[in-house]
């Protein structure tokens, strides 16, 4: 009996010494950072402040390079432009892997989380789907989806001028992704009870609230237990994933029946019938579902957030909005927004860059000033081989929607609103309580022009 007690005590002491050694990693390396709590790391501060605010505070206190612990896992935060260039480009071969995401499946991760050969293969095969030619084909779909947005805004402007613009843009981006990625016509912009919209919103909401992620950060081995007991995931509110995956599989089956010559050019169609050199399918069904989920998760909330922030910035900066009106009116005028003229808006591009940086001064991104901005200090879409594959898609979608909105509506602040927005960080930086603005028709006698 004494032997067993002594053995247990020795094991506990050995574990204690190992954990002390582990949590002193950054201190031994001479890297500054917040002192981790034994066993919890810096999770409590992250949980209390939110990850975004915690990292901002640590950056101010410890400088451009610091280390902290997400539970057991050590994290090195780098915001030095020169070092970022080394990591993202020069020494990419040594830093090409993404940080593992807790609870992500070990197979068919999707492009964002894939590493090594699997990532290289997927990136090579998917890159043609976002070529200039493919974007041109998708442009018409984006414009059609924006028709529905303008109709909704027109109704809202007549019934009540104040609206949550973030809510409207979420419906728009889901509509665009549904059409461009899956060939799926959602009814998200007309019906807030649309099943696809409900499940996607539920997924993002529950991802930010579930307690599984902090638990797995604390004890990484728990993820294997969760995978073995998949029903636990449903109990903790992750069931929208199951619904969305089933929907993806339905779409894939329909596409198989339609065949390779179907008159669709969405992402699923391209993946389903793309071939490798030996003539075999480039993607398995599981991989197609994973890549589709990745595109949905990456494109839904990010683009809608940029559009909402854009609207908020214009509402609180009337001089900037006036300059955009002038540019849109003089460049596009009464003609339809098309793939060519939407690219001839330099001031719009400046404001877009500023919105991605969250509210800097308007002059910062002028052409003459861009040359003075240090390389790798502004990376809205990342940089290097792992930069966002859909960046041009996102920028085009943003331009189509916002330019057409600006042709017909103006934004003003709501009573009592301020420039500062309470933010929530759940993968993307999003407004915590939506974004309310007032909208007015620029020409109250004008009818909503539709894309044809």
Short mmCIF file of C-alpha atoms in Angstrom, two decimals:
data_model
loop_
_atom_site.label_atom_id
_atom_site.label_comp_id
_atom_site.label_asym_id
_atom_site.label_seq_id
_atom_site.Cartn_x
_atom_site.Cartn_y
_atom_site.Cartn_z
CA UNK A 1 0.00 0.00 0.00
CA UNK A 2 2.80 2.38 0.93
CA UNK A 3 4.47 1.57 -2.40
CA UNK A 4 1.37 2.61 -4.36
CA UNK A 5 0.96 5.82 -2.36
CA UNK A 6 4.62 6.65 -2.89
CA UNK A 7 4.29 5.95 -6.61
CA UNK A 8 1.27 8.26 -6.90
CA UNK A 9 3.08 11.01 -5.00
CA UNK A 10 6.13 10.68 -7.26
CA UNK A 11 3.94 10.83 -10.37
CA UNK A 12 2.19 13.97 -9.07
CA UNK A 13 5.53 15.60 -8.23
CA UNK A 14 6.96 14.70 -11.64
CA UNK A 15 3.86 16.10 -13.36
CA UNK A 16 4.07 19.25 -11.27
CA UNK A 17 7.73 19.80 -12.14
CA UNK A 18 7.03 19.18 -15.82
CA UNK A 19 4.15 21.68 -15.87
CA UNK A 20 6.26 24.30 -14.08
CA UNK A 21 8.98 23.75 -16.69
CA UNK A 22 6.43 23.90 -19.51
CA UNK A 23 4.77 27.13 -18.36
CA UNK A 24 8.18 28.78 -18.00
CA UNK A 25 8.98 28.21 -21.70
CA UNK A 26 8.84 31.86 -22.74
CA UNK A 27 10.65 33.04 -19.62
CA UNK A 28 13.53 30.66 -20.34
CA UNK A 29 13.71 31.97 -23.92
CA UNK A 30 13.74 35.59 -22.78
CA UNK A 31 10.42 36.36 -24.49
CA UNK A 32 8.18 38.79 -22.56
CA UNK A 33 4.52 38.12 -21.92
CA UNK A 34 1.82 37.78 -19.27
CA UNK A 35 2.65 35.35 -16.49
CA UNK A 36 0.61 32.17 -16.99
CA UNK A 37 -1.48 30.72 -14.20
CA UNK A 38 -0.46 27.20 -13.31
CA UNK A 39 -2.52 24.72 -15.35
CA UNK A 40 -4.82 27.40 -16.84
CA UNK A 41 -2.17 29.42 -18.66
CA UNK A 42 -3.72 32.79 -19.60
CA UNK A 43 -7.20 31.43 -20.31
CA UNK A 44 -8.85 33.37 -17.48
CA UNK A 45 -7.70 36.73 -18.84
CA UNK A 46 -8.68 35.70 -22.37
CA UNK A 47 -12.08 34.59 -21.09
CA UNK A 48 -12.67 37.75 -19.02
CA UNK A 49 -11.47 40.32 -21.55
CA UNK A 50 -12.08 38.44 -24.78
CA UNK A 51 -9.20 37.24 -26.93
CA UNK A 52 -9.04 40.39 -29.05
CA UNK A 53 -8.84 42.84 -26.14
CA UNK A 54 -6.42 40.62 -24.23
CA UNK A 55 -4.00 40.51 -27.18
CA UNK A 56 -4.32 44.30 -27.71
CA UNK A 57 -3.50 44.93 -24.04
CA UNK A 58 -0.54 42.53 -24.09
CA UNK A 59 0.76 44.12 -27.29
CA UNK A 60 0.75 47.53 -25.61
CA UNK A 61 2.45 46.19 -22.49
CA UNK A 62 4.99 43.73 -23.93
CA UNK A 63 5.68 45.02 -27.43
CA UNK A 64 5.57 43.51 -30.91
CA UNK A 65 6.69 40.01 -29.88
CA UNK A 66 5.34 38.28 -26.78
CA UNK A 67 4.27 34.85 -25.61
CA UNK A 68 1.17 33.63 -23.81
CA UNK A 69 -0.62 30.34 -23.12
CA UNK A 70 -4.02 29.25 -24.40
CA UNK A 71 -4.48 26.75 -21.63
CA UNK A 72 -1.65 24.27 -22.07
CA UNK A 73 -0.66 25.51 -25.54
CA UNK A 74 2.10 28.14 -25.87
CA UNK A 75 1.38 30.90 -28.42
CA UNK A 76 3.94 33.35 -29.81
CA UNK A 77 2.32 36.59 -31.00
CA UNK A 78 4.24 38.50 -33.68
CA UNK A 79 3.35 41.97 -35.00
CA UNK A 80 6.77 43.08 -36.21
CA UNK A 81 6.51 43.66 -40.01
CA UNK A 82 10.03 42.44 -40.80
CA UNK A 83 9.59 39.24 -38.83
CA UNK A 84 6.13 38.71 -40.34
CA UNK A 85 7.68 38.88 -43.80
CA UNK A 86 10.19 36.22 -42.78
CA UNK A 87 7.48 33.95 -41.37
CA UNK A 88 4.91 34.40 -44.14
CA UNK A 89 7.19 34.57 -47.19
CA UNK A 90 10.95 34.15 -46.85
CA UNK A 91 10.91 31.19 -44.45
CA UNK A 92 7.44 29.95 -45.37
CA UNK A 93 8.60 26.34 -45.69
CA UNK A 94 9.36 26.35 -41.96
CA UNK A 95 6.09 28.02 -40.94
CA UNK A 96 3.55 26.76 -43.46
CA UNK A 97 1.20 25.01 -41.03
CA UNK A 98 -1.81 26.59 -39.39
CA UNK A 99 -2.36 26.49 -35.67
CA UNK A 100 -4.49 23.40 -34.92
CA UNK A 101 -8.14 24.17 -34.27
CA UNK A 102 -9.67 22.27 -31.34
CA UNK A 103 -12.34 19.76 -32.40
CA UNK A 104 -11.46 20.02 -36.10
CA UNK A 105 -11.70 16.58 -37.76
CA UNK A 106 -8.38 14.93 -38.47
CA UNK A 107 -9.38 14.23 -42.08
CA UNK A 108 -10.80 16.65 -44.64
CA UNK A 109 -10.07 19.82 -42.70
CA UNK A 110 -10.72 22.25 -45.53
CA UNK A 111 -8.16 24.60 -47.04
CA UNK A 112 -7.89 26.98 -44.08
CA UNK A 113 -6.83 24.29 -41.59
CA UNK A 114 -4.98 21.89 -43.90
CA UNK A 115 -1.21 21.57 -43.68
CA UNK A 116 1.69 20.13 -45.62
CA UNK A 117 1.08 18.19 -48.82
CA UNK A 118 -2.69 18.15 -48.27
CA UNK A 119 -2.79 21.95 -48.19
CA UNK A 120 -0.51 22.33 -51.26
CA UNK A 121 -2.67 19.93 -53.25
CA UNK A 122 -5.95 21.64 -52.30
CA UNK A 123 -4.57 25.13 -52.88
CA UNK A 124 -3.33 24.17 -56.35
CA UNK A 125 -6.63 22.57 -57.31
CA UNK A 126 -8.84 25.34 -55.91
CA UNK A 127 -6.93 28.39 -57.16
CA UNK A 128 -8.47 28.25 -60.69
CA UNK A 129 -11.93 28.54 -59.10
CA UNK A 130 -11.08 32.13 -58.15
CA UNK A 131 -9.51 33.22 -61.44
CA UNK A 132 -10.52 36.47 -63.14
CA UNK A 133 -12.63 34.50 -65.62
CA UNK A 134 -14.53 32.69 -62.88
CA UNK A 135 -15.06 35.92 -60.95
CA UNK A 136 -16.53 37.48 -64.07
CA UNK A 137 -19.02 34.62 -64.24
CA UNK A 138 -19.90 35.11 -60.57
CA UNK A 139 -20.34 38.87 -60.99
CA UNK A 140 -23.83 38.50 -62.42
CA UNK A 141 -24.89 36.36 -59.46
CA UNK A 142 -23.55 38.95 -57.01
CA UNK A 143 -25.51 41.64 -58.80
CA UNK A 144 -28.73 39.60 -58.77
CA UNK A 145 -28.35 38.98 -55.03
CA UNK A 146 -27.79 42.71 -54.52
CA UNK A 147 -31.12 43.36 -56.29
CA UNK A 148 -32.84 41.65 -53.35
CA UNK A 149 -30.77 43.64 -50.86
CA UNK A 150 -31.84 46.94 -52.45
CA UNK A 151 -35.47 45.87 -52.42
CA UNK A 152 -35.21 45.07 -48.70
CA UNK A 153 -33.51 48.39 -47.98
CA UNK A 154 -36.14 50.28 -49.96
CA UNK A 155 -38.92 48.69 -47.91
CA UNK A 156 -37.08 49.41 -44.67
CA UNK A 157 -36.42 53.01 -45.70
CA UNK A 158 -40.15 53.57 -46.26
CA UNK A 159 -41.37 51.83 -43.10
CA UNK A 160 -38.67 52.78 -40.61
CA UNK A 161 -35.42 54.57 -41.36
CA UNK A 162 -33.41 52.87 -38.60
CA UNK A 163 -32.24 49.33 -39.24
CA UNK A 164 -29.61 46.80 -38.26
CA UNK A 165 -27.52 46.92 -41.42
CA UNK A 166 -25.36 44.02 -40.22
CA UNK A 167 -28.40 41.76 -40.25
CA UNK A 168 -29.20 42.70 -43.86
CA UNK A 169 -25.62 42.17 -45.03
CA UNK A 170 -25.47 38.75 -43.36
CA UNK A 171 -28.47 37.70 -45.43
CA UNK A 172 -26.83 39.09 -48.57
CA UNK A 173 -23.50 37.30 -48.09
CA UNK A 174 -25.24 34.01 -47.34
CA UNK A 175 -27.28 34.47 -50.52
CA UNK A 176 -24.11 35.14 -52.55
CA UNK A 177 -22.20 32.20 -51.06
CA UNK A 178 -25.18 29.91 -51.51
CA UNK A 179 -25.32 30.75 -55.21
CA UNK A 180 -21.60 31.04 -56.00
CA UNK A 181 -20.33 28.16 -53.88
CA UNK A 182 -23.19 25.67 -53.92
CA UNK A 183 -25.59 26.77 -56.65
CA UNK A 184 -28.18 26.98 -53.88
CA UNK A 185 -30.88 29.63 -54.02
CA UNK A 186 -31.61 30.54 -50.42
CA UNK A 187 -34.50 32.73 -49.40
CA UNK A 188 -32.42 34.40 -46.70
CA UNK A 189 -33.02 37.99 -47.77
CA UNK A 190 -36.78 37.64 -47.93
CA UNK A 191 -37.40 35.21 -45.07
CA UNK A 192 -35.57 35.36 -41.74
CA UNK A 193 -36.91 31.85 -41.05
CA UNK A 194 -35.01 30.37 -44.00
CA UNK A 195 -33.55 27.04 -42.74
CA UNK A 196 -30.11 27.68 -44.21
CA UNK A 197 -29.92 31.13 -42.59
CA UNK A 198 -31.13 29.84 -39.23
CA UNK A 199 -28.59 27.02 -39.12
CA UNK A 200 -25.65 29.17 -40.24
CA UNK A 201 -26.46 31.84 -37.66
CA UNK A 202 -26.92 29.18 -35.02
CA UNK A 203 -23.54 27.68 -35.90
CA UNK A 204 -21.68 30.98 -35.49
CA UNK A 205 -23.57 31.91 -32.34
CA UNK A 206 -22.97 28.57 -30.63
CA UNK A 207 -19.34 28.37 -31.67
CA UNK A 208 -18.73 31.58 -29.74
CA UNK A 209 -20.58 30.38 -26.63
CA UNK A 210 -19.75 26.69 -26.31
CA UNK A 211 -17.58 25.68 -23.36
CA UNK A 212 -16.01 22.79 -25.29
CA UNK A 213 -13.35 24.98 -26.93
CA UNK A 214 -11.90 26.41 -23.69
CA UNK A 215 -11.97 22.93 -22.17
CA UNK A 216 -10.02 21.48 -25.10
CA UNK A 217 -7.54 24.39 -24.99
CA UNK A 218 -6.96 23.54 -21.34
CA UNK A 219 -6.66 19.80 -21.88
CA UNK A 220 -5.93 19.06 -25.58
CA UNK A 221 -6.43 15.32 -25.17
CA UNK A 222 -10.15 15.95 -24.52
CA UNK A 223 -10.74 16.48 -28.24
CA UNK A 224 -10.15 12.79 -28.88
CA UNK A 225 -12.78 11.95 -26.27
CA UNK A 226 -15.22 14.38 -27.90
CA UNK A 227 -14.66 12.78 -31.32
CA UNK A 228 -15.24 9.35 -29.83
CA UNK A 229 -18.50 10.55 -28.26
CA UNK A 230 -19.98 12.56 -31.13
CA UNK A 231 -23.34 12.92 -29.40
CA UNK A 232 -21.67 15.20 -26.86
CA UNK A 233 -21.18 17.73 -29.63
CA UNK A 234 -24.93 17.83 -30.24
CA UNK A 235 -25.59 18.27 -26.52
CA UNK A 236 -23.30 21.28 -26.48
CA UNK A 237 -25.13 22.91 -29.36
CA UNK A 238 -23.07 22.07 -32.43
CA UNK A 239 -25.90 20.32 -34.30
CA UNK A 240 -26.11 23.02 -37.03
CA UNK A 241 -22.89 21.52 -38.40
CA UNK A 242 -24.72 18.23 -38.95
CA UNK A 243 -27.60 19.98 -40.76
CA UNK A 244 -25.26 21.98 -43.01
CA UNK A 245 -23.15 18.93 -43.87
CA UNK A 246 -26.28 16.98 -44.79
CA UNK A 247 -27.38 19.87 -47.01
CA UNK A 248 -23.98 19.87 -48.72
CA UNK A 249 -24.26 16.14 -49.40
CA UNK A 250 -27.73 16.65 -50.90
CA UNK A 251 -26.32 19.30 -53.24
CA UNK A 252 -23.43 17.03 -54.26
CA UNK A 253 -25.83 14.19 -55.06
CA UNK A 254 -28.01 16.48 -57.19
CA UNK A 255 -24.93 17.70 -59.06
CA UNK A 256 -23.78 14.17 -59.77
CA UNK A 257 -27.15 13.43 -61.31
CA UNK A 258 -26.97 16.62 -63.40
CA UNK A 259 -23.55 15.66 -64.78
CA UNK A 260 -20.44 17.58 -65.74
CA UNK A 261 -22.13 19.49 -68.56
CA UNK A 262 -24.69 21.21 -66.35
CA UNK A 263 -24.90 24.96 -66.94
CA UNK A 264 -23.57 25.86 -63.50
CA UNK A 265 -20.14 27.14 -62.55
CA UNK A 266 -20.20 27.23 -58.77
CA UNK A 267 -17.48 25.87 -56.48
CA UNK A 268 -19.15 22.51 -55.84
CA UNK A 269 -19.56 21.88 -59.57
CA UNK A 270 -15.90 22.65 -60.20
CA UNK A 271 -14.66 20.42 -57.38
CA UNK A 272 -16.99 17.56 -58.22
CA UNK A 273 -15.84 17.22 -61.82
CA UNK A 274 -12.21 18.34 -61.60
CA UNK A 275 -9.71 15.60 -62.44
CA UNK A 276 -6.07 14.93 -61.67
CA UNK A 277 -3.51 13.68 -64.20
CA UNK A 278 -4.53 10.03 -64.00
CA UNK A 279 -8.17 10.93 -64.72
CA UNK A 280 -9.44 10.22 -61.22
CA UNK A 281 -11.55 12.69 -59.24
CA UNK A 282 -9.51 15.43 -57.61
CA UNK A 283 -11.76 15.59 -54.54
CA UNK A 284 -13.65 12.96 -52.58
CA UNK A 285 -17.15 13.73 -51.34
CA UNK A 286 -15.78 14.26 -47.84
CA UNK A 287 -13.24 16.76 -49.17
CA UNK A 288 -15.87 18.63 -51.18
CA UNK A 289 -18.03 18.98 -48.06
CA UNK A 290 -15.03 20.17 -46.03
CA UNK A 291 -13.94 22.74 -48.63
CA UNK A 292 -17.53 23.96 -49.01
CA UNK A 293 -17.84 24.38 -45.25
CA UNK A 294 -14.57 26.30 -45.23
CA UNK A 295 -15.79 28.68 -47.93
CA UNK A 296 -19.05 29.20 -46.06
CA UNK A 297 -17.34 29.88 -42.72
CA UNK A 298 -14.68 32.11 -44.26
CA UNK A 299 -16.96 34.15 -46.50
CA UNK A 300 -20.24 34.60 -44.62
CA UNK A 301 -19.34 36.56 -41.52
CA UNK A 302 -16.18 38.31 -42.71
CA UNK A 303 -17.68 40.03 -45.76
CA UNK A 304 -20.94 40.95 -44.03
CA UNK A 305 -18.92 42.48 -41.19
CA UNK A 306 -16.81 44.58 -43.56
CA UNK A 307 -19.96 45.84 -45.30
CA UNK A 308 -21.56 46.70 -41.96
CA UNK A 309 -18.43 48.49 -40.70
CA UNK A 310 -18.28 50.30 -44.04
CA UNK A 311 -21.83 51.59 -43.54
CA UNK A 312 -21.07 52.64 -39.96
CA UNK A 313 -17.94 54.54 -41.03
CA UNK A 314 -19.87 56.42 -43.72
CA UNK A 315 -22.72 57.24 -41.34
CA UNK A 316 -20.24 58.88 -38.96
CA UNK A 317 -18.06 60.46 -41.66
CA UNK A 318 -20.35 62.41 -43.96
CA UNK A 319 -17.49 64.07 -45.85
CA UNK A 320 -16.10 60.65 -46.78
CA UNK A 321 -19.55 59.51 -47.85
CA UNK A 322 -19.95 62.65 -49.99
CA UNK A 323 -16.65 61.93 -51.77
CA UNK A 324 -17.80 58.38 -52.45
CA UNK A 325 -21.10 59.68 -53.84
CA UNK A 326 -19.16 61.97 -56.17
CA UNK A 327 -16.85 59.18 -57.33
CA UNK A 328 -19.65 56.67 -57.90
CA UNK A 329 -21.83 59.25 -59.67
CA UNK A 330 -19.04 60.49 -61.94
CA UNK A 331 -17.54 57.07 -62.74
CA UNK A 332 -20.66 54.94 -63.03
CA UNK A 333 -23.51 57.43 -63.16
CA UNK A 334 -26.74 56.03 -64.55
CA UNK A 335 -25.06 53.03 -66.19
CA UNK A 336 -25.21 49.60 -64.63
CA UNK A 337 -22.48 48.47 -62.28
CA UNK A 338 -20.34 46.02 -64.23
CA UNK A 339 -17.12 44.05 -63.82
CA UNK A 340 -15.05 46.77 -65.50
CA UNK A 341 -16.36 50.04 -64.05
CA UNK A 342 -16.47 48.75 -60.47
CA UNK A 343 -12.67 48.48 -60.61
CA UNK A 344 -12.26 52.17 -61.49
CA UNK A 345 -12.99 53.56 -58.03
CA UNK A 346 -9.69 54.53 -56.33
CA UNK A 347 -11.27 56.44 -53.45
CA UNK A 348 -13.56 53.52 -52.73
CA UNK A 349 -10.48 51.29 -52.54
CA UNK A 350 -8.92 53.69 -50.04
CA UNK A 351 -11.98 53.61 -47.79
CA UNK A 352 -12.20 49.82 -48.10
CA UNK A 353 -8.62 49.54 -46.83
CA UNK A 354 -9.39 51.85 -43.95
CA UNK A 355 -12.47 49.89 -42.93
CA UNK A 356 -10.37 46.72 -42.86
CA UNK A 357 -8.06 48.54 -40.45
CA UNK A 358 -11.01 49.80 -38.36
CA UNK A 359 -11.49 53.54 -38.59
CA UNK A 360 -8.14 55.24 -39.41
CA UNK A 361 -8.02 58.68 -41.07
CA UNK A 362 -9.11 58.87 -44.69
CA UNK A 363 -5.81 60.19 -46.05
CA UNK A 364 -3.72 57.23 -44.93
CA UNK A 365 -4.36 55.04 -47.97
CA UNK A 366 -3.92 57.62 -50.72
CA UNK A 367 -1.67 56.36 -53.51
CA UNK A 368 1.14 58.71 -52.51
CA UNK A 369 0.91 57.55 -48.88
CA UNK A 370 0.72 53.83 -49.64
CA UNK A 371 4.36 53.91 -50.70
CA UNK A 372 5.25 55.14 -47.20
CA UNK A 373 3.35 52.36 -45.40
CA UNK A 374 5.81 49.74 -44.22
CA UNK A 375 5.48 46.45 -46.04
CA UNK A 376 3.61 43.78 -44.05
CA UNK A 377 2.15 46.28 -41.58
CA UNK A 378 -1.30 46.02 -43.22
CA UNK A 379 -2.46 42.49 -44.05
CA UNK A 380 -6.28 42.34 -44.30
CA UNK A 381 -6.08 39.10 -46.30
CA UNK A 382 -2.81 37.73 -44.95
CA UNK A 383 0.30 37.41 -47.11
CA UNK A 384 2.48 34.84 -48.80
CA UNK A 385 1.40 31.43 -50.10
CA UNK A 386 -1.27 31.11 -47.38
CA UNK A 387 -2.94 34.43 -48.06
CA UNK A 388 -6.72 34.32 -48.45
CA UNK A 389 -7.56 32.44 -51.65
CA UNK A 390 -10.91 34.23 -51.88
CA UNK A 391 -9.65 37.79 -51.33
CA UNK A 392 -10.58 39.00 -54.83
CA UNK A 393 -13.99 37.34 -54.51
CA UNK A 394 -14.60 39.11 -51.18
CA UNK A 395 -13.45 42.49 -52.51
CA UNK A 396 -15.63 42.15 -55.61
CA UNK A 397 -18.66 41.14 -53.54
CA UNK A 398 -18.10 44.11 -51.22
CA UNK A 399 -17.75 46.53 -54.12
CA UNK A 400 -20.82 45.32 -56.00
CA UNK A 401 -23.01 45.58 -52.92
CA UNK A 402 -21.71 48.84 -51.49
CA UNK A 403 -21.43 50.71 -54.80
CA UNK A 404 -25.00 49.84 -55.73
CA UNK A 405 -26.20 50.79 -52.24
CA UNK A 406 -24.39 54.15 -52.49
CA UNK A 407 -26.02 54.84 -55.85
CA UNK A 408 -29.40 54.87 -54.13
CA UNK A 409 -29.04 55.36 -50.38
CA UNK A 410 -27.18 57.46 -47.84
CA UNK A 411 -26.25 56.54 -44.27
CA UNK A 412 -26.60 58.71 -41.16
CA UNK A 413 -26.03 57.83 -37.49
CA UNK A 414 -28.90 56.75 -35.29
CA UNK A 415 -29.82 58.92 -32.32
CA UNK A 416 -27.46 58.18 -29.46
CA UNK A 417 -25.04 56.09 -31.53
CA UNK A 418 -21.29 56.60 -31.25
CA UNK A 419 -18.32 55.93 -33.51
CA UNK A 420 -17.06 53.22 -31.20
CA UNK A 421 -18.52 49.75 -31.70
CA UNK A 422 -18.38 47.02 -29.08
CA UNK A 423 -16.57 44.16 -30.78
CA UNK A 424 -16.64 40.41 -30.37
CA UNK A 425 -13.80 38.17 -31.51
CA UNK A 426 -14.95 34.69 -32.51
CA UNK A 427 -12.60 33.90 -35.34
CA UNK A 428 -13.59 37.07 -37.18
CA UNK A 429 -13.93 40.45 -35.50
CA UNK A 430 -17.67 41.19 -35.49
CA UNK A 431 -19.98 43.78 -33.93
CA UNK A 432 -21.27 42.41 -30.64
CA UNK A 433 -24.73 43.99 -30.85
CA UNK A 434 -25.24 44.58 -34.56
CA UNK A 435 -24.80 47.95 -36.29
CA UNK A 436 -27.78 50.29 -36.41
CA UNK A 437 -27.83 53.12 -38.93
CA UNK A 438 -30.40 55.34 -40.58
CA UNK A 439 -30.86 55.11 -44.33
CA UNK A 440 -32.48 57.53 -46.74
CA UNK A 441 -33.06 57.33 -50.46
CA UNK A 442 -30.76 59.73 -52.29
CA UNK A 443 -33.55 60.35 -54.80
CA UNK A 444 -36.93 59.68 -53.25
CA UNK A 445 -38.60 59.58 -56.64
CA UNK A 446 -36.13 57.01 -57.98
CA UNK A 447 -37.09 53.42 -58.41
CA UNK A 448 -34.80 50.58 -57.46
CA UNK A 449 -32.77 49.72 -60.55
CA UNK A 450 -32.31 46.02 -61.13
CA UNK A 451 -29.40 44.23 -62.69
CA UNK A 452 -30.23 42.74 -66.08
#
